[in-house]
């Protein structure tokens, strides 16, 4: 089963992708996580992608399409996969089709704009181990300090308020059109993001199993 999770940044795609991975047993593929690791390790792709990511822009299609193609060729993807953060543009969706990948379901997780901004602006990340927190929804035991490793917590460049605004703008312009793209192919299911993560997971799993 090949799945796509759509949704604005901060809608909770990554969290739900982990739940599906655990419950259904197919791997989560997050182009965002792959790119962040590439930036951290200063690989050639990471060096190319960093400035786009820090400013809230999308990394060029050819770069992410190349990454995705390599990843889905790995043996753990042979029974299916969950795409989290890909495709993010119509050309990326067309590239997926051109690779001969069949998509079974596309789940769009929808969350109101105000909630998205509140979620993203409270996000804090550990500079040492990368663990993430939220000042309101998931605070560390001691303010500004990582529970896991004691490292200092910061606002990542891509979570700065101006960048958050830009990421949402780019989402609406470039990614939201994919909702109609997949609706037109009869593949789209909409899940309304709930207050509690577990309630959203229940709806997502029902959709996957339907
Ligand atoms: P979030 O969901 O928090 O916006 P991600 O972890 O999915 O972030 O992605 C982080 C950044 O990586 C994005 O803001 C974008 O710059 C880049 N990125 C990830 N996936 C893609 C993609 N499919 N196409 C272009 N850029 C991408
Ligand atoms: Zn830490």
mmCIF file of C-alpha atoms and ligand atoms in Angstrom:
data_model
loop_
_atom_site.group_PDB
_atom_site.id
_atom_site.type_symbol
_atom_site.label_atom_id
_atom_site.label_comp_id
_atom_site.label_asym_id
_atom_site.label_seq_id
_atom_site.Cartn_x
_atom_site.Cartn_y
_atom_site.Cartn_z
ATOM 1 C CA UNK A 1 0.000 0.000 0.000
ATOM 2 C CA UNK A 2 1.421 3.363 -1.052
ATOM 3 C CA UNK A 3 0.085 6.348 0.864
ATOM 4 C CA UNK A 4 0.535 10.102 0.705
ATOM 5 C CA UNK A 5 -0.089 12.414 3.651
ATOM 6 C CA UNK A 6 -0.944 15.978 2.679
ATOM 7 C CA UNK A 7 -1.314 18.929 5.019
ATOM 8 C CA UNK A 8 0.135 22.280 5.974
ATOM 9 C CA UNK A 9 3.404 22.454 7.915
ATOM 10 C CA UNK A 10 2.465 21.786 11.523
ATOM 11 C CA UNK A 11 -0.694 19.843 10.631
ATOM 12 C CA UNK A 12 0.827 16.729 12.171
ATOM 13 C CA UNK A 13 1.748 14.681 9.102
ATOM 14 C CA UNK A 14 4.965 13.392 10.636
ATOM 15 C CA UNK A 15 3.258 12.274 13.845
ATOM 16 C CA UNK A 16 0.510 10.458 11.949
ATOM 17 C CA UNK A 17 2.999 8.906 9.535
ATOM 18 C CA UNK A 18 4.794 7.372 12.542
ATOM 19 C CA UNK A 19 1.503 5.929 13.791
ATOM 20 C CA UNK A 20 0.736 4.367 10.396
ATOM 21 C CA UNK A 21 4.276 2.992 10.191
ATOM 22 C CA UNK A 22 3.857 1.325 13.585
ATOM 23 C CA UNK A 23 0.322 0.017 13.030
ATOM 24 C CA UNK A 24 0.481 -0.999 9.372
ATOM 25 C CA UNK A 25 4.162 -1.831 9.103
ATOM 26 C CA UNK A 26 5.163 0.227 6.087
ATOM 27 C CA UNK A 27 7.965 2.797 6.335
ATOM 28 C CA UNK A 28 7.485 6.535 6.657
ATOM 29 C CA UNK A 29 9.432 8.552 4.118
ATOM 30 C CA UNK A 30 9.845 12.185 5.088
ATOM 31 C CA UNK A 31 11.680 14.293 2.530
ATOM 32 C CA UNK A 32 11.899 17.006 5.215
ATOM 33 C CA UNK A 33 13.742 14.666 7.594
ATOM 34 C CA UNK A 34 16.029 13.415 4.827
ATOM 35 C CA UNK A 35 16.866 17.021 3.885
ATOM 36 C CA UNK A 36 17.412 18.070 7.516
ATOM 37 C CA UNK A 37 19.833 15.164 7.997
ATOM 38 C CA UNK A 38 21.644 16.199 4.799
ATOM 39 C CA UNK A 39 21.974 19.773 6.113
ATOM 40 C CA UNK A 40 23.246 18.540 9.478
ATOM 41 C CA UNK A 41 25.858 16.323 7.818
ATOM 42 C CA UNK A 42 26.775 19.063 5.325
ATOM 43 C CA UNK A 43 26.437 16.716 2.332
ATOM 44 C CA UNK A 44 26.418 18.279 -1.175
ATOM 45 C CA UNK A 45 22.591 18.063 -1.223
ATOM 46 C CA UNK A 46 22.410 19.565 2.263
ATOM 47 C CA UNK A 47 24.607 22.495 1.280
ATOM 48 C CA UNK A 48 22.400 23.122 -1.743
ATOM 49 C CA UNK A 49 19.124 22.832 0.228
ATOM 50 C CA UNK A 50 19.934 24.810 3.373
ATOM 51 C CA UNK A 51 19.245 28.349 2.196
ATOM 52 C CA UNK A 52 15.900 27.349 0.666
ATOM 53 C CA UNK A 53 14.832 25.630 3.872
ATOM 54 C CA UNK A 54 15.942 28.405 6.207
ATOM 55 C CA UNK A 55 13.930 30.970 4.267
ATOM 56 C CA UNK A 56 10.759 28.864 4.154
ATOM 57 C CA UNK A 57 11.044 28.159 0.432
ATOM 58 C CA UNK A 58 10.767 24.759 -1.224
ATOM 59 C CA UNK A 59 13.905 22.939 -2.260
ATOM 60 C CA UNK A 60 14.012 22.658 -6.099
ATOM 61 C CA UNK A 61 11.904 19.829 -7.537
ATOM 62 C CA UNK A 62 14.811 18.040 -9.235
ATOM 63 C CA UNK A 63 16.676 17.742 -5.918
ATOM 64 C CA UNK A 64 13.761 16.276 -3.916
ATOM 65 C CA UNK A 65 12.607 14.060 -6.787
ATOM 66 C CA UNK A 66 16.114 12.554 -6.923
ATOM 67 C CA UNK A 67 16.090 11.937 -3.170
ATOM 68 C CA UNK A 68 12.651 10.309 -3.283
ATOM 69 C CA UNK A 69 13.491 8.078 -6.215
ATOM 70 C CA UNK A 70 16.530 6.674 -4.421
ATOM 71 C CA UNK A 71 14.651 6.188 -1.172
ATOM 72 C CA UNK A 72 11.705 4.238 -2.607
ATOM 73 C CA UNK A 73 14.122 1.916 -4.393
ATOM 74 C CA UNK A 74 15.308 0.648 -0.977
ATOM 75 C CA UNK A 75 14.221 -2.916 -0.089
ATOM 76 C CA UNK A 76 12.083 -1.846 2.917
ATOM 77 C CA UNK A 77 9.704 -0.083 0.506
ATOM 78 C CA UNK A 78 8.758 -3.165 -1.473
ATOM 79 C CA UNK A 79 5.425 -3.664 0.366
ATOM 80 C CA UNK A 80 4.575 0.013 0.358
ATOM 81 C CA UNK A 81 5.411 3.299 2.020
ATOM 82 C CA UNK A 82 3.959 6.465 3.499
ATOM 83 C CA UNK A 83 5.078 9.703 1.879
ATOM 84 C CA UNK A 84 5.193 12.572 4.369
ATOM 85 C CA UNK A 85 6.071 15.906 2.781
ATOM 86 C CA UNK A 86 6.239 14.616 -0.803
ATOM 87 C CA UNK A 87 4.848 15.541 -3.292
ATOM 88 C CA UNK A 88 4.720 19.236 -2.419
ATOM 89 C CA UNK A 89 4.188 20.537 -5.954
ATOM 90 C CA UNK A 90 2.220 19.371 -8.998
ATOM 91 C CA UNK A 91 5.466 18.626 -10.924
ATOM 92 C CA UNK A 92 6.570 16.374 -8.019
ATOM 93 C CA UNK A 93 3.246 14.492 -8.221
ATOM 94 C CA UNK A 94 3.708 14.116 -11.977
ATOM 95 C CA UNK A 95 7.242 12.835 -11.437
ATOM 96 C CA UNK A 96 5.846 10.168 -9.106
ATOM 97 C CA UNK A 97 3.456 9.064 -11.848
ATOM 98 C CA UNK A 98 6.278 9.076 -14.394
ATOM 99 C CA UNK A 99 8.238 6.719 -12.099
ATOM 100 C CA UNK A 100 5.319 4.297 -12.371
ATOM 101 C CA UNK A 101 4.429 4.544 -8.678
ATOM 102 C CA UNK A 102 0.742 3.816 -7.967
ATOM 103 C CA UNK A 103 -0.731 5.712 -5.068
ATOM 104 C CA UNK A 104 -3.552 3.947 -3.219
ATOM 105 C CA UNK A 105 -4.727 6.713 -0.913
ATOM 106 C CA UNK A 106 -4.012 10.353 -0.234
ATOM 107 C CA UNK A 107 -4.965 11.590 3.219
ATOM 108 C CA UNK A 108 -5.240 15.327 3.678
ATOM 109 C CA UNK A 109 -4.976 16.405 7.325
ATOM 110 C CA UNK A 110 -6.760 19.730 7.685
ATOM 111 C CA UNK A 111 -6.136 22.168 10.533
ATOM 112 C CA UNK A 112 -7.276 25.811 10.788
ATOM 113 C CA UNK A 113 -4.641 28.478 10.013
ATOM 114 C CA UNK A 114 -4.701 30.037 13.522
ATOM 115 C CA UNK A 115 -3.963 26.653 15.066
ATOM 116 C CA UNK A 116 -1.139 26.017 12.640
ATOM 117 C CA UNK A 117 0.516 29.337 13.503
ATOM 118 C CA UNK A 118 0.175 28.685 17.241
ATOM 119 C CA UNK A 119 1.662 25.229 16.885
ATOM 120 C CA UNK A 120 4.625 26.314 14.774
ATOM 121 C CA UNK A 121 5.515 29.436 16.704
ATOM 122 C CA UNK A 122 5.793 27.550 20.020
ATOM 123 C CA UNK A 123 8.119 24.905 18.647
ATOM 124 C CA UNK A 124 11.569 24.563 20.235
ATOM 125 C CA UNK A 125 14.369 22.236 19.212
ATOM 126 C CA UNK A 126 17.403 20.867 21.051
ATOM 127 C CA UNK A 127 20.647 22.056 19.461
ATOM 128 C CA UNK A 128 22.391 18.899 20.670
ATOM 129 C CA UNK A 129 20.084 15.965 19.909
ATOM 130 C CA UNK A 130 17.351 17.494 17.722
ATOM 131 C CA UNK A 131 14.459 16.544 20.051
ATOM 132 C CA UNK A 132 11.509 18.904 19.620
ATOM 133 C CA UNK A 133 9.213 20.473 22.219
ATOM 134 C CA UNK A 134 6.387 22.964 22.339
ATOM 135 C CA UNK A 135 6.138 25.779 24.865
ATOM 136 C CA UNK A 136 2.421 25.055 25.421
ATOM 137 C CA UNK A 137 1.586 21.594 24.083
ATOM 138 C CA UNK A 138 4.746 19.664 24.976
ATOM 139 C CA UNK A 139 6.942 21.750 27.316
ATOM 140 C CA UNK A 140 10.295 20.461 28.615
ATOM 141 C CA UNK A 141 10.558 19.888 32.388
ATOM 142 C CA UNK A 142 12.890 22.885 32.709
ATOM 143 C CA UNK A 143 12.308 25.840 30.398
ATOM 144 C CA UNK A 144 14.913 26.066 27.641
ATOM 145 C CA UNK A 145 16.586 22.752 28.538
ATOM 146 C CA UNK A 146 16.266 19.400 26.747
ATOM 147 C CA UNK A 147 14.752 16.604 28.889
ATOM 148 C CA UNK A 148 16.680 13.978 26.982
ATOM 149 C CA UNK A 149 20.226 15.345 26.911
ATOM 150 C CA UNK A 150 20.288 18.635 28.846
ATOM 151 C CA UNK A 151 21.146 20.581 25.692
ATOM 152 C CA UNK A 152 19.882 24.134 25.073
ATOM 153 C CA UNK A 153 16.550 24.600 23.247
ATOM 154 C CA UNK A 154 16.229 27.161 20.452
ATOM 155 C CA UNK A 155 13.782 28.328 17.813
ATOM 156 C CA UNK A 156 15.004 26.793 14.559
ATOM 157 C CA UNK A 157 15.573 29.209 11.680
ATOM 158 C CA UNK A 158 12.655 27.711 9.771
ATOM 159 C CA UNK A 159 10.356 28.228 12.793
ATOM 160 C CA UNK A 160 11.026 31.986 13.107
ATOM 161 C CA UNK A 161 7.724 33.906 12.751
ATOM 162 C CA UNK A 162 8.525 35.430 9.347
ATOM 163 C CA UNK A 163 9.616 32.037 8.028
ATOM 164 C CA UNK A 164 6.490 30.342 9.391
ATOM 165 C CA UNK A 165 4.372 32.873 7.457
ATOM 166 C CA UNK A 166 6.354 32.181 4.310
ATOM 167 C CA UNK A 167 6.035 28.400 4.718
ATOM 168 C CA UNK A 168 2.251 28.749 5.018
ATOM 169 C CA UNK A 169 2.107 31.021 1.977
ATOM 170 C CA UNK A 170 4.164 28.551 -0.054
ATOM 171 C CA UNK A 171 1.959 25.709 1.149
ATOM 172 C CA UNK A 172 -1.169 27.464 -0.122
ATOM 173 C CA UNK A 173 0.381 28.436 -3.418
ATOM 174 C CA UNK A 174 2.337 25.304 -4.337
ATOM 175 C CA UNK A 175 1.072 22.363 -2.274
ATOM 176 C CA UNK A 176 -2.660 22.913 -1.611
ATOM 177 C CA UNK A 177 -3.439 22.460 -5.368
ATOM 178 C CA UNK A 178 -2.481 18.799 -4.883
ATOM 179 C CA UNK A 179 -5.707 18.332 -2.904
ATOM 180 C CA UNK A 180 -7.749 18.905 -6.063
ATOM 181 C CA UNK A 181 -5.223 17.005 -8.162
ATOM 182 C CA UNK A 182 -5.796 13.831 -6.121
ATOM 183 C CA UNK A 183 -9.508 14.491 -5.611
ATOM 184 C CA UNK A 184 -9.816 14.459 -9.397
ATOM 185 C CA UNK A 185 -8.210 11.007 -9.436
ATOM 186 C CA UNK A 186 -10.650 9.729 -6.800
ATOM 187 C CA UNK A 187 -7.868 9.107 -4.269
ATOM 188 C CA UNK A 188 -8.446 11.798 -1.681
ATOM 189 C CA UNK A 189 -9.708 11.356 1.903
ATOM 190 C CA UNK A 190 -9.926 14.317 4.261
ATOM 191 C CA UNK A 191 -9.211 13.967 7.981
ATOM 192 C CA UNK A 192 -9.940 16.916 10.239
ATOM 193 C CA UNK A 193 -7.083 17.315 12.728
ATOM 194 C CA UNK A 194 -8.400 16.924 16.297
ATOM 195 C CA UNK A 195 -7.274 18.562 19.551
ATOM 196 C CA UNK A 196 -5.833 15.262 20.763
ATOM 197 C CA UNK A 197 -3.220 13.499 18.648
ATOM 198 C CA UNK A 198 -4.756 10.100 19.515
ATOM 199 C CA UNK A 199 -8.155 11.188 18.175
ATOM 200 C CA UNK A 200 -6.601 12.238 14.868
ATOM 201 C CA UNK A 201 -4.709 8.925 14.720
ATOM 202 C CA UNK A 202 -7.944 7.007 15.133
ATOM 203 C CA UNK A 203 -9.477 8.812 12.139
ATOM 204 C CA UNK A 204 -6.323 8.382 10.068
ATOM 205 C CA UNK A 205 -6.117 4.631 10.766
ATOM 206 C CA UNK A 206 -9.802 4.177 9.941
ATOM 207 C CA UNK A 207 -9.164 5.883 6.619
ATOM 208 C CA UNK A 208 -6.089 3.764 5.877
ATOM 209 C CA UNK A 209 -7.941 0.530 6.700
ATOM 210 C CA UNK A 210 -11.171 1.441 4.884
HETATM 211 P P1 LIG B 1 7.443 21.137 7.769
HETATM 212 O O1 LIG B 1 6.400 20.088 7.562
HETATM 213 O O2 LIG B 1 7.747 21.402 9.196
HETATM 214 O O3 LIG B 1 7.276 22.358 6.926
HETATM 215 P P2 LIG B 1 9.429 19.353 6.602
HETATM 216 O O4 LIG B 1 10.231 18.686 7.629
HETATM 217 O O5 LIG B 1 8.417 18.541 5.865
HETATM 218 O O6 LIG B 1 8.804 20.631 7.268
HETATM 219 O O7 LIG B 1 10.384 20.041 5.511
HETATM 220 C C1 LIG B 1 11.331 20.994 5.873
HETATM 221 C C2 LIG B 1 11.760 21.796 4.657
HETATM 222 O O8 LIG B 1 12.349 20.913 3.694
HETATM 223 C C3 LIG B 1 10.620 22.470 3.911
HETATM 224 O O9 LIG B 1 10.291 23.710 4.469
HETATM 225 C C4 LIG B 1 11.208 22.577 2.500
HETATM 226 O O10 LIG B 1 12.119 23.650 2.403
HETATM 227 C C5 LIG B 1 12.006 21.294 2.375
HETATM 228 N N1 LIG B 1 11.221 20.219 1.747
HETATM 229 C C6 LIG B 1 10.776 19.061 2.337
HETATM 230 N N2 LIG B 1 10.106 18.299 1.465
HETATM 231 C C7 LIG B 1 10.119 18.968 0.284
HETATM 232 C C8 LIG B 1 9.580 18.718 -1.002
HETATM 233 N N3 LIG B 1 8.872 17.610 -1.275
HETATM 234 N N4 LIG B 1 9.793 19.648 -1.968
HETATM 235 C C9 LIG B 1 10.495 20.763 -1.737
HETATM 236 N N5 LIG B 1 11.014 21.074 -0.544
HETATM 237 C C10 LIG B 1 10.842 20.194 0.462
HETATM 238 ZN ZN1 LIG B 2 18.593 17.149 23.495
#
